[in-house]
PDB file as gemmi writes it, atoms N, CA and C in Angstrom:
CRYST1    1.000    1.000    1.000  90.00  90.00  90.00 P 1                      
ATOM      1  N   UNK A   1      16.219  12.867   4.420  1.00  0.00           N  
ATOM      2  CA  UNK A   1      15.077  11.946   4.614  1.00  0.00           C  
ATOM      3  C   UNK A   1      16.043  10.912   4.166  1.00  0.00           C  
ATOM      4  N   UNK A   2      14.993   9.583   5.869  1.00  0.00           N  
ATOM      5  CA  UNK A   2      15.691   8.454   5.786  1.00  0.00           C  
ATOM      6  C   UNK A   2      14.995   7.422   5.016  1.00  0.00           C  
ATOM      7  N   UNK A   3      15.336   6.440   4.643  1.00  0.00           N  
ATOM      8  CA  UNK A   3      14.635   5.331   3.928  1.00  0.00           C  
ATOM      9  C   UNK A   3      13.535   5.212   4.400  1.00  0.00           C  
ATOM     10  N   UNK A   4      13.469   4.579   5.088  1.00  0.00           N  
ATOM     11  CA  UNK A   4      11.652   4.556   5.409  1.00  0.00           C  
ATOM     12  C   UNK A   4      10.684   5.455   4.542  1.00  0.00           C  
ATOM     13  N   UNK A   5      11.240   6.407   5.646  1.00  0.00           N  
ATOM     14  CA  UNK A   5      10.204   7.607   4.357  1.00  0.00           C  
ATOM     15  C   UNK A   5      10.069   8.088   3.582  1.00  0.00           C  
ATOM     16  N   UNK A   6      11.671   7.470   2.346  1.00  0.00           N  
ATOM     17  CA  UNK A   6      11.495   8.109   1.413  1.00  0.00           C  
ATOM     18  C   UNK A   6      10.522   6.651   0.406  1.00  0.00           C  
ATOM     19  N   UNK A   7      10.242   5.756   1.001  1.00  0.00           N  
ATOM     20  CA  UNK A   7       9.714   4.785   0.511  1.00  0.00           C  
ATOM     21  C   UNK A   7       8.300   4.665   1.064  1.00  0.00           C  
ATOM     22  N   UNK A   8       7.782   5.350   1.789  1.00  0.00           N  
ATOM     23  CA  UNK A   8       6.226   5.637   2.239  1.00  0.00           C  
ATOM     24  C   UNK A   8       5.866   6.890   0.962  1.00  0.00           C  
ATOM     25  N   UNK A   9       6.811   7.546   0.994  1.00  0.00           N  
ATOM     26  CA  UNK A   9       6.442   8.929   0.489  1.00  0.00           C  
ATOM     27  C   UNK A   9       6.467   8.592  -0.904  1.00  0.00           C  
ATOM     28  N   UNK A  10       6.694   7.760  -1.475  1.00  0.00           N  
ATOM     29  CA  UNK A  10       7.119   6.770  -2.724  1.00  0.00           C  
ATOM     30  C   UNK A  10       5.620   6.217  -3.091  1.00  0.00           C  
ATOM     31  N   UNK A  11       5.556   5.286  -1.721  1.00  0.00           N  
ATOM     32  CA  UNK A  11       4.221   4.375  -2.404  1.00  0.00           C  
ATOM     33  C   UNK A  11       3.117   5.410  -2.678  1.00  0.00           C  
ATOM     34  N   UNK A  12       3.066   6.716  -1.386  1.00  0.00           N  
ATOM     35  CA  UNK A  12       1.785   7.458  -1.654  1.00  0.00           C  
ATOM     36  C   UNK A  12       1.696   8.580  -2.917  1.00  0.00           C  
ATOM     37  N   UNK A  13       3.234   8.702  -3.410  1.00  0.00           N  
ATOM     38  CA  UNK A  13       2.687   9.271  -4.287  1.00  0.00           C  
ATOM     39  C   UNK A  13       2.001   7.535  -5.814  1.00  0.00           C  
ATOM     40  N   UNK A  14       2.784   6.526  -6.067  1.00  0.00           N  
ATOM     41  CA  UNK A  14       2.035   6.129  -6.850  1.00  0.00           C  
ATOM     42  C   UNK A  14      -0.018   6.258  -7.105  1.00  0.00           C  
ATOM     43  N   UNK A  15      -0.020   5.706  -5.492  1.00  0.00           N  
ATOM     44  CA  UNK A  15      -1.415   6.079  -5.320  1.00  0.00           C  
ATOM     45  C   UNK A  15      -2.146   7.400  -5.436  1.00  0.00           C  
ATOM     46  N   UNK A  16      -1.309   8.018  -5.357  1.00  0.00           N  
ATOM     47  CA  UNK A  16      -2.130   9.575  -5.994  1.00  0.00           C  
ATOM     48  C   UNK A  16      -1.548   9.490  -7.512  1.00  0.00           C  
ATOM     49  N   UNK A  17      -0.511   8.848  -8.278  1.00  0.00           N  
ATOM     50  CA  UNK A  17      -1.689   8.459  -9.754  1.00  0.00           C  
ATOM     51  C   UNK A  17      -2.086   7.520 -10.047  1.00  0.00           C  
ATOM     52  N   UNK A  18      -2.764   6.437  -9.310  1.00  0.00           N  
ATOM     53  CA  UNK A  18      -3.666   5.557  -9.356  1.00  0.00           C  
ATOM     54  C   UNK A  18      -5.009   6.596  -9.711  1.00  0.00           C  
ATOM     55  N   UNK A  19      -5.151   7.739  -8.441  1.00  0.00           N  
ATOM     56  CA  UNK A  19      -6.406   8.192  -8.076  1.00  0.00           C  
ATOM     57  C   UNK A  19      -6.772   9.403  -9.965  1.00  0.00           C  
ATOM     58  N   UNK A  20      -5.937   9.740 -10.785  1.00  0.00           N  
ATOM     59  CA  UNK A  20      -5.895  10.220 -11.367  1.00  0.00           C  
ATOM     60  C   UNK A  20      -5.722  10.010 -12.572  1.00  0.00           C  
ATOM     61  N   UNK A  21      -5.555   8.121 -12.361  1.00  0.00           N  
ATOM     62  CA  UNK A  21      -5.367   7.438 -14.995  1.00  0.00           C  
ATOM     63  C   UNK A  21      -6.687   7.229 -14.106  1.00  0.00           C  
ATOM     64  N   UNK A  22      -7.232   6.025 -12.656  1.00  0.00           N  
ATOM     65  CA  UNK A  22      -8.203   5.671 -12.483  1.00  0.00           C  
ATOM     66  C   UNK A  22      -9.112   6.298 -11.315  1.00  0.00           C  
ATOM     67  N   UNK A  23      -9.810   7.563 -11.589  1.00  0.00           N  
ATOM     68  CA  UNK A  23     -10.134   8.314 -11.516  1.00  0.00           C  
ATOM     69  C   UNK A  23     -11.746   8.096 -10.759  1.00  0.00           C  
ATOM     70  N   UNK A  24     -12.533   6.083 -11.015  1.00  0.00           N  
ATOM     71  CA  UNK A  24     -13.749   6.106 -10.499  1.00  0.00           C  
ATOM     72  C   UNK A  24     -13.208   4.694  -9.900  1.00  0.00           C  
ATOM     73  N   UNK A  25     -11.393   4.957  -9.500  1.00  0.00           N  
ATOM     74  CA  UNK A  25     -11.387   3.505  -8.455  1.00  0.00           C  
ATOM     75  C   UNK A  25     -12.188   4.290  -7.140  1.00  0.00           C  
ATOM     76  N   UNK A  26     -12.940   3.118  -6.263  1.00  0.00           N  
ATOM     77  CA  UNK A  26     -13.232   2.632  -4.316  1.00  0.00           C  
ATOM     78  C   UNK A  26     -11.958   3.647  -3.965  1.00  0.00           C  
ATOM     79  N   UNK A  27     -11.761   4.844  -3.654  1.00  0.00           N  
ATOM     80  CA  UNK A  27     -11.238   5.172  -2.449  1.00  0.00           C  
ATOM     81  C   UNK A  27     -11.106   4.536  -1.374  1.00  0.00           C  
ATOM     82  N   UNK A  28     -12.041   4.039  -0.899  1.00  0.00           N  
ATOM     83  CA  UNK A  28     -11.627   3.162   0.662  1.00  0.00           C  
ATOM     84  C   UNK A  28     -11.435   1.107   0.326  1.00  0.00           C  
ATOM     85  N   UNK A  29     -11.162   1.360  -1.165  1.00  0.00           N  
ATOM     86  CA  UNK A  29     -10.360   0.302  -1.638  1.00  0.00           C  
ATOM     87  C   UNK A  29      -8.925   0.505  -1.449  1.00  0.00           C  
ATOM     88  N   UNK A  30      -8.859   1.748  -2.061  1.00  0.00           N  
ATOM     89  CA  UNK A  30      -7.223   2.238  -1.944  1.00  0.00           C  
ATOM     90  C   UNK A  30      -6.651   2.188  -0.658  1.00  0.00           C  
ATOM     91  N   UNK A  31      -7.764   2.758   0.422  1.00  0.00           N  
ATOM     92  CA  UNK A  31      -7.227   3.390   1.726  1.00  0.00           C  
ATOM     93  C   UNK A  31      -6.554   2.020   2.278  1.00  0.00           C  
ATOM     94  N   UNK A  32      -7.057   0.375   2.094  1.00  0.00           N  
ATOM     95  CA  UNK A  32      -7.222  -0.538   1.786  1.00  0.00           C  
ATOM     96  C   UNK A  32      -5.393  -0.871   2.162  1.00  0.00           C  
ATOM     97  N   UNK A  33      -5.100  -0.019   0.925  1.00  0.00           N  
ATOM     98  CA  UNK A  33      -3.217  -0.310   0.237  1.00  0.00           C  
ATOM     99  C   UNK A  33      -2.793   0.084   1.716  1.00  0.00           C  
ATOM    100  N   UNK A  34      -1.249  -0.742   1.853  1.00  0.00           N  
ATOM    101  CA  UNK A  34      -0.177  -0.510   2.479  1.00  0.00           C  
ATOM    102  C   UNK A  34       1.246  -0.522   2.188  1.00  0.00           C  
ATOM    103  N   UNK A  35       1.995  -0.033   1.714  1.00  0.00           N  
ATOM    104  CA  UNK A  35       3.127  -0.211   1.185  1.00  0.00           C  
ATOM    105  C   UNK A  35       3.613  -1.663   2.235  1.00  0.00           C  
ATOM    106  N   UNK A  36       3.339  -1.549   3.466  1.00  0.00           N  
ATOM    107  CA  UNK A  36       4.142  -2.968   4.023  1.00  0.00           C  
ATOM    108  C   UNK A  36       2.401  -4.444   3.751  1.00  0.00           C  
ATOM    109  N   UNK A  37       1.433  -4.335   2.651  1.00  0.00           N  
ATOM    110  CA  UNK A  37       1.040  -5.075   3.270  1.00  0.00           C  
ATOM    111  C   UNK A  37       1.021  -6.458   2.650  1.00  0.00           C  
ATOM    112  N   UNK A  38       0.979  -7.334   2.692  1.00  0.00           N  
ATOM    113  CA  UNK A  38       1.791  -9.010   2.063  1.00  0.00           C  
ATOM    114  C   UNK A  38      -0.097  -8.854   1.249  1.00  0.00           C  
ATOM    115  N   UNK A  39       0.271  -9.975  -0.415  1.00  0.00           N  
ATOM    116  CA  UNK A  39      -0.959 -10.748  -1.437  1.00  0.00           C  
ATOM    117  C   UNK A  39      -0.744 -12.422  -0.729  1.00  0.00           C  
ATOM    118  N   UNK A  40      -1.584 -12.796  -0.132  1.00  0.00           N  
ATOM    119  CA  UNK A  40      -1.980 -14.313   0.421  1.00  0.00           C  
ATOM    120  C   UNK A  40      -3.062 -14.552  -0.957  1.00  0.00           C  
ATOM    121  N   UNK A  41      -2.986 -15.058  -1.197  1.00  0.00           N  
ATOM    122  CA  UNK A  41      -4.129 -16.517  -2.160  1.00  0.00           C  
ATOM    123  C   UNK A  41      -4.940 -15.234  -2.658  1.00  0.00           C  
ATOM    124  N   UNK A  42      -4.613 -13.993  -2.634  1.00  0.00           N  
ATOM    125  CA  UNK A  42      -5.364 -12.912  -3.431  1.00  0.00           C  
ATOM    126  C   UNK A  42      -6.463 -12.200  -2.887  1.00  0.00           C  
ATOM    127  N   UNK A  43      -5.222 -12.308  -1.666  1.00  0.00           N  
ATOM    128  CA  UNK A  43      -5.910 -10.917  -0.744  1.00  0.00           C  
ATOM    129  C   UNK A  43      -5.009 -10.399  -0.042  1.00  0.00           C  
ATOM    130  N   UNK A  44      -5.476  -9.132   0.718  1.00  0.00           N  
ATOM    131  CA  UNK A  44      -4.275  -8.139   0.435  1.00  0.00           C  
ATOM    132  C   UNK A  44      -4.138  -8.709   2.707  1.00  0.00           C  
ATOM    133  N   UNK A  45      -3.267  -8.744   3.129  1.00  0.00           N  
ATOM    134  CA  UNK A  45      -3.050  -9.044   5.024  1.00  0.00           C  
ATOM    135  C   UNK A  45      -1.451  -8.001   5.494  1.00  0.00           C  
ATOM    136  N   UNK A  46      -2.078  -7.599   6.291  1.00  0.00           N  
ATOM    137  CA  UNK A  46      -0.953  -7.129   7.152  1.00  0.00           C  
ATOM    138  C   UNK A  46       0.241  -8.015   6.862  1.00  0.00           C  
ATOM    139  N   UNK A  47       1.302  -7.081   7.453  1.00  0.00           N  
ATOM    140  CA  UNK A  47       2.262  -7.481   7.781  1.00  0.00           C  
ATOM    141  C   UNK A  47       2.828  -8.171   8.560  1.00  0.00           C  
ATOM    142  N   UNK A  48       3.342  -9.084   8.640  1.00  0.00           N  
ATOM    143  CA  UNK A  48       3.418  -9.626  10.222  1.00  0.00           C  
ATOM    144  C   UNK A  48       5.618 -10.444  10.665  1.00  0.00           C  
ATOM    145  N   UNK A  49       5.767  -9.844  11.542  1.00  0.00           N  
ATOM    146  CA  UNK A  49       7.877 -10.507  11.015  1.00  0.00           C  
ATOM    147  C   UNK A  49       6.814 -12.265  11.376  1.00  0.00           C  
ATOM    148  N   UNK A  50       8.384 -12.812  10.928  1.00  0.00           N  
ATOM    149  CA  UNK A  50       8.233 -14.582  11.004  1.00  0.00           C  
ATOM    150  C   UNK A  50       8.341 -14.673  12.004  1.00  0.00           C  
ATOM    151  N   UNK A  51       9.122 -13.926  12.914  1.00  0.00           N  
ATOM    152  CA  UNK A  51       8.872 -14.058  14.423  1.00  0.00           C  
ATOM    153  C   UNK A  51       6.878 -14.223  15.189  1.00  0.00           C  
ATOM    154  N   UNK A  52       6.503 -13.614  14.308  1.00  0.00           N  
ATOM    155  CA  UNK A  52       4.905 -13.403  15.538  1.00  0.00           C  
ATOM    156  C   UNK A  52       4.542 -14.379  14.700  1.00  0.00           C  
ATOM    157  N   UNK A  53       4.895 -15.335  13.716  1.00  0.00           N  
ATOM    158  CA  UNK A  53       4.196 -15.952  12.872  1.00  0.00           C  
ATOM    159  C   UNK A  53       4.084 -17.782  14.279  1.00  0.00           C  
TER     160      UNK A  53                                                      
END                                                                             
């Protein structure tokens, strides 16, 4: 398994654990999470390579 796939698998596994530990979490909000998102001013924003800005 390549590194990127392992990283994504680990992230998805962490999300599944959140769903078990916190069953009342809004699944739509969890769906907004992505391993490549960044946090800017307390909000999730999609990753953009620095050359794209």
